[in-house]
mmCIF file of C-alpha atoms in Angstrom:
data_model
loop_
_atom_site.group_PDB
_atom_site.id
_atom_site.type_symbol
_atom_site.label_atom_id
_atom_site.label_comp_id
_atom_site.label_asym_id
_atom_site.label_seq_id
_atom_site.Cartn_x
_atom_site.Cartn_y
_atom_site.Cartn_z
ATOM 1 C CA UNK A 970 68.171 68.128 91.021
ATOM 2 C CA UNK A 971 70.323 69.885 92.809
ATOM 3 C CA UNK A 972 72.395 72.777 91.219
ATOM 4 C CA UNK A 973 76.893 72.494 91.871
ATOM 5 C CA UNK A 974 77.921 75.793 93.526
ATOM 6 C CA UNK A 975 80.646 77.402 91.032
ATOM 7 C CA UNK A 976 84.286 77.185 92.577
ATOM 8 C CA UNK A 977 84.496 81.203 91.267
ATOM 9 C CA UNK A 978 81.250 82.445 93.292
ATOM 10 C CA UNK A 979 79.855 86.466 92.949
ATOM 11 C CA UNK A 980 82.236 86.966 95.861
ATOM 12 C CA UNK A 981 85.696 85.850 94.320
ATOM 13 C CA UNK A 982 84.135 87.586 91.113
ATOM 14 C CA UNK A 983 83.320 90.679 92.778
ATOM 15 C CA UNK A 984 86.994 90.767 94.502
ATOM 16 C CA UNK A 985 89.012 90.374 91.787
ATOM 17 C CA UNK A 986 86.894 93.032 89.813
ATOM 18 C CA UNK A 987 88.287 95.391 92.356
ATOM 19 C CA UNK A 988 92.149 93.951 92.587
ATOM 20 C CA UNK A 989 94.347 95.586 90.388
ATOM 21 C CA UNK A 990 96.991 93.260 90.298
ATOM 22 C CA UNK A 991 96.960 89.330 90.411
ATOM 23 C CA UNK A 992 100.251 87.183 91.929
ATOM 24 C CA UNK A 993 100.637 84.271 89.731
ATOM 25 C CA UNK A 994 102.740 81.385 91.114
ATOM 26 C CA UNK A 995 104.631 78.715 89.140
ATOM 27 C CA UNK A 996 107.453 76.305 89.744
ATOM 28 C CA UNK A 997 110.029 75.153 87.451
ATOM 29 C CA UNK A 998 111.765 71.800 86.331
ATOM 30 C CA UNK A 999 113.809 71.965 89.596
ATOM 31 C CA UNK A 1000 110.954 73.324 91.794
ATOM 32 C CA UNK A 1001 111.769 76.690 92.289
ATOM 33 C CA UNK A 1002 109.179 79.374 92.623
ATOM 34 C CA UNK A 1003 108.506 81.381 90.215
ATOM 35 C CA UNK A 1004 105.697 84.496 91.765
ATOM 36 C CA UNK A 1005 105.060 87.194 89.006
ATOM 37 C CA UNK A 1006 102.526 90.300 89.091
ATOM 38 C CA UNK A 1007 99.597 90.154 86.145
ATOM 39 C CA UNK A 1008 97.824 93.042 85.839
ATOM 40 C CA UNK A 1009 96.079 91.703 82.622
ATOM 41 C CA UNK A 1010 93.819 89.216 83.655
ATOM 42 C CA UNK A 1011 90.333 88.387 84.355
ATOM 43 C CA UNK A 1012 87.737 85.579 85.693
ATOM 44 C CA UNK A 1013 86.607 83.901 82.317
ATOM 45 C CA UNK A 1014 83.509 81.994 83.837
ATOM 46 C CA UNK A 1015 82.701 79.744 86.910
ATOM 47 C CA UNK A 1016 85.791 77.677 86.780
ATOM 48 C CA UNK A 1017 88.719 79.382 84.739
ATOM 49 C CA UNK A 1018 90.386 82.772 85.108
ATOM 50 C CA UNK A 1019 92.671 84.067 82.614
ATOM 51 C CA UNK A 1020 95.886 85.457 82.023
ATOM 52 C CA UNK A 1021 97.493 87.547 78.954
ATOM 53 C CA UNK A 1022 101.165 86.359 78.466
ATOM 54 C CA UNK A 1023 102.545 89.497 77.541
ATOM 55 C CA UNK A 1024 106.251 89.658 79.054
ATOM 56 C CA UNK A 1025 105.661 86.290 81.085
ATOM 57 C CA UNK A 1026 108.276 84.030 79.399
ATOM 58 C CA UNK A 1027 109.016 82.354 82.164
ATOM 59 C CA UNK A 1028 105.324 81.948 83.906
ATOM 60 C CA UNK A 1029 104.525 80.041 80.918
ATOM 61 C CA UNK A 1030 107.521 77.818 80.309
ATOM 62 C CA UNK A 1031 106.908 76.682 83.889
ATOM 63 C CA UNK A 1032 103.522 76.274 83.102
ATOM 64 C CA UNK A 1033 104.561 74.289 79.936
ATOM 65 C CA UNK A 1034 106.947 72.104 82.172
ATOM 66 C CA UNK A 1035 104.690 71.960 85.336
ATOM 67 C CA UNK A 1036 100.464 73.163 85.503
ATOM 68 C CA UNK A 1037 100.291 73.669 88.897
ATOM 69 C CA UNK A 1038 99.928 77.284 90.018
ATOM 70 C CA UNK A 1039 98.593 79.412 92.897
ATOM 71 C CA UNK A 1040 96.844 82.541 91.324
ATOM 72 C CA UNK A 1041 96.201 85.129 94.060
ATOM 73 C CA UNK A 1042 94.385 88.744 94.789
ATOM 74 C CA UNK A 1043 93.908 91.253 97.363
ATOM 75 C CA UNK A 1044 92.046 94.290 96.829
ATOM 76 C CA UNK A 1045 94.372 96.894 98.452
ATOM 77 C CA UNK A 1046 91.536 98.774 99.916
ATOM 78 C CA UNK A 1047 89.461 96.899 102.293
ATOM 79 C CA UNK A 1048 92.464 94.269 102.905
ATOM 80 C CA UNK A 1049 90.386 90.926 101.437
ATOM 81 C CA UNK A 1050 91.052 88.996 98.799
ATOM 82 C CA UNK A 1051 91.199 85.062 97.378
ATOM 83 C CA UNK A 1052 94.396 82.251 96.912
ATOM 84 C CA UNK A 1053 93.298 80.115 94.043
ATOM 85 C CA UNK A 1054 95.167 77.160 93.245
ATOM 86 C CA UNK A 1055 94.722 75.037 90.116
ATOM 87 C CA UNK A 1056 96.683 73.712 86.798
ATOM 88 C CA UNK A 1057 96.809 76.131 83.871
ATOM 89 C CA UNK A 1058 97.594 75.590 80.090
ATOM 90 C CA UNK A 1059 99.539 78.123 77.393
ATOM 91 C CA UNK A 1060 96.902 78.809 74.543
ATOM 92 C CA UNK A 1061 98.985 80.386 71.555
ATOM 93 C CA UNK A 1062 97.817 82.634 69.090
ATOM 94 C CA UNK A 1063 97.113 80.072 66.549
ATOM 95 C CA UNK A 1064 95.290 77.994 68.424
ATOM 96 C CA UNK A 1065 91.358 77.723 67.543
ATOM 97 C CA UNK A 1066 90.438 78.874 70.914
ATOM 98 C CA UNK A 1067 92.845 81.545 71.432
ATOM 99 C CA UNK A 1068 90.687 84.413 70.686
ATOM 100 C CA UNK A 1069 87.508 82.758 72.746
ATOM 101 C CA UNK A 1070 89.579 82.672 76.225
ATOM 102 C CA UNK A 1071 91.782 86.052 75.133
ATOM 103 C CA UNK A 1072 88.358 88.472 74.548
ATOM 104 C CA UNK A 1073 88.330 89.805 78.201
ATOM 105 C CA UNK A 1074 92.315 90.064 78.009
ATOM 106 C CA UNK A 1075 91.790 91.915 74.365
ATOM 107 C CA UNK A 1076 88.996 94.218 75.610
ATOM 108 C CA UNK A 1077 91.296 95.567 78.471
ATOM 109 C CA UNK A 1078 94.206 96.246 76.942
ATOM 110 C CA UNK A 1079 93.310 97.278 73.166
ATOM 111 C CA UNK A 1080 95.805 97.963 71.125
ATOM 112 C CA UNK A 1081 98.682 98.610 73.980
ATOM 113 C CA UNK A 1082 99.721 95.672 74.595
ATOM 114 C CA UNK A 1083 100.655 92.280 72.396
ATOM 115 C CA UNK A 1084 99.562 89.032 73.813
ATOM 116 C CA UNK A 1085 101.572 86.529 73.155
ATOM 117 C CA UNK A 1086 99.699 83.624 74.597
ATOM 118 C CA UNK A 1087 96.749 83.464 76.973
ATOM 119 C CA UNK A 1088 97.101 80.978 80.332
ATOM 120 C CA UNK A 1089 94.291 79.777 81.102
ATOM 121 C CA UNK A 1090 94.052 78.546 84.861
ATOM 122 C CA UNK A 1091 91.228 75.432 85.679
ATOM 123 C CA UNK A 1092 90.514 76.475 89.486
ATOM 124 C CA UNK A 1093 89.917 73.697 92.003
ATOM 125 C CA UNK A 1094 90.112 75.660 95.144
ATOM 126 C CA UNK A 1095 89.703 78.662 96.161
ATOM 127 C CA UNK A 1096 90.134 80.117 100.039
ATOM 128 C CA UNK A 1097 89.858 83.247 101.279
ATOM 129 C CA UNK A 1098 92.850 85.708 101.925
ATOM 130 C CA UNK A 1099 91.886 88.606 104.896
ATOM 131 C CA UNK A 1100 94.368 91.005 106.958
ATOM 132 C CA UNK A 1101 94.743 90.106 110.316
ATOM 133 C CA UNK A 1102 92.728 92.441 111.943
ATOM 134 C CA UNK A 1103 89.597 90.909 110.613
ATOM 135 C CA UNK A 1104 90.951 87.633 112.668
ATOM 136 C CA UNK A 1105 92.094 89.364 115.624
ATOM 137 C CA UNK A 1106 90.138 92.481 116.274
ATOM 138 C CA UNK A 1107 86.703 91.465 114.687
ATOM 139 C CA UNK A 1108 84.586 94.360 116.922
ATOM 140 C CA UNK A 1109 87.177 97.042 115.614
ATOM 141 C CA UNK A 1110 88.106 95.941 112.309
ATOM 142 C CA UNK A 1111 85.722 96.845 109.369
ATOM 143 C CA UNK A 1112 86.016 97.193 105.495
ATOM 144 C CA UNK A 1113 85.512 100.929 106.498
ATOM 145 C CA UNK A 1114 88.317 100.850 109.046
ATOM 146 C CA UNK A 1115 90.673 99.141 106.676
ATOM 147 C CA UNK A 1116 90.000 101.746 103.286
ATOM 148 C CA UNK A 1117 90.782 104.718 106.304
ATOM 149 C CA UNK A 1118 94.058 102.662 106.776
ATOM 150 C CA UNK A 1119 95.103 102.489 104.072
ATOM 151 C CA UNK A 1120 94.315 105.817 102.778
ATOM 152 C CA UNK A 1121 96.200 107.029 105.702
ATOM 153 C CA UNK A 1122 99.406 104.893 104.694
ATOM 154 C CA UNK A 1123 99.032 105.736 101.027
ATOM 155 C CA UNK A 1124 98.305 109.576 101.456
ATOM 156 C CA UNK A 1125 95.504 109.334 99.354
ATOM 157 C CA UNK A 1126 92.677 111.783 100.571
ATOM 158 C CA UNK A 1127 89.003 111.055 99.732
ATOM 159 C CA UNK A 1128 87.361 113.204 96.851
ATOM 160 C CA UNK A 1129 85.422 116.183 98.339
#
């Protein structure tokens, strides 16, 4: 029998361990955008990632009103990341299941923050985000190029 690849591979997992920020678009009852920075958030297992609601009122009315998102990463660094679009659902803090989908949310943020609700995104695709370079100047461009880059645009200096 043949085993069904997981939507979230080691690569999207490995990528979003080392993205600091997610981008998580919603739309509301009149179809406007809605794009909001999470940096509480984490890949639950092979299909879902999750979200802490903790100053998102409006991410998760929209998501209340309309599940369809676009969740996306890009670790700063190298210039690579993932778009994942799929529908999401509010779990409150009563539900049963809150505290099952909020312990990777709870672990990273302690006592710090209050979540209010945990989203809960079921991925169905998943595509890879790159800078252009990669695209456009494949013999020059390199994960090793790109930190250098950046660490030149950032003034941040390697560790001697």
């Amino acid at each position: 029998m043949k085993t069904k690849t997981p939507i979230l591979s080691t690569a999207v997992r490995e990528s979003a361990r080392s993205s600091v920020l997610c981008w998580l678009a919603t739309v509301d009852a009149d179809g406007q955008p809605h794009v909001s920075p999470k940096e509480v958030w984490a890949i639950a297992d092979e299909q879902h990632v999750v979200v802490a609601h903790i100053a998102s009122p409006v991410t998760a009315r929209n998501i209340c009103q309309q599940p369809q998102v676009c969740l996306s990463f890009v670790d700063v660094w190298v210039q690579k990341g993932f778009k994942l679009l799929g529908t999401a659902q509010e779990v409150l803090a009563d539900d049963p299941v809150f505290f099952a989908w909020a312990a990777p949310l709870l672990a990273m943020v302690g006592q710090r923050f209050v979540i209010h609700s945990v989203l809960v995104i079921r991925v169905t695709s998943v595509a890879a985000i790159v800078a252009p370079g990669y695209r456009f100047f494949p013999d020059e461009t390199t994960e090793a190029s790109q930190i250098e880059a950046a660490m030149r645009t950032y003034g941040v200096r390697p560790m001697a």
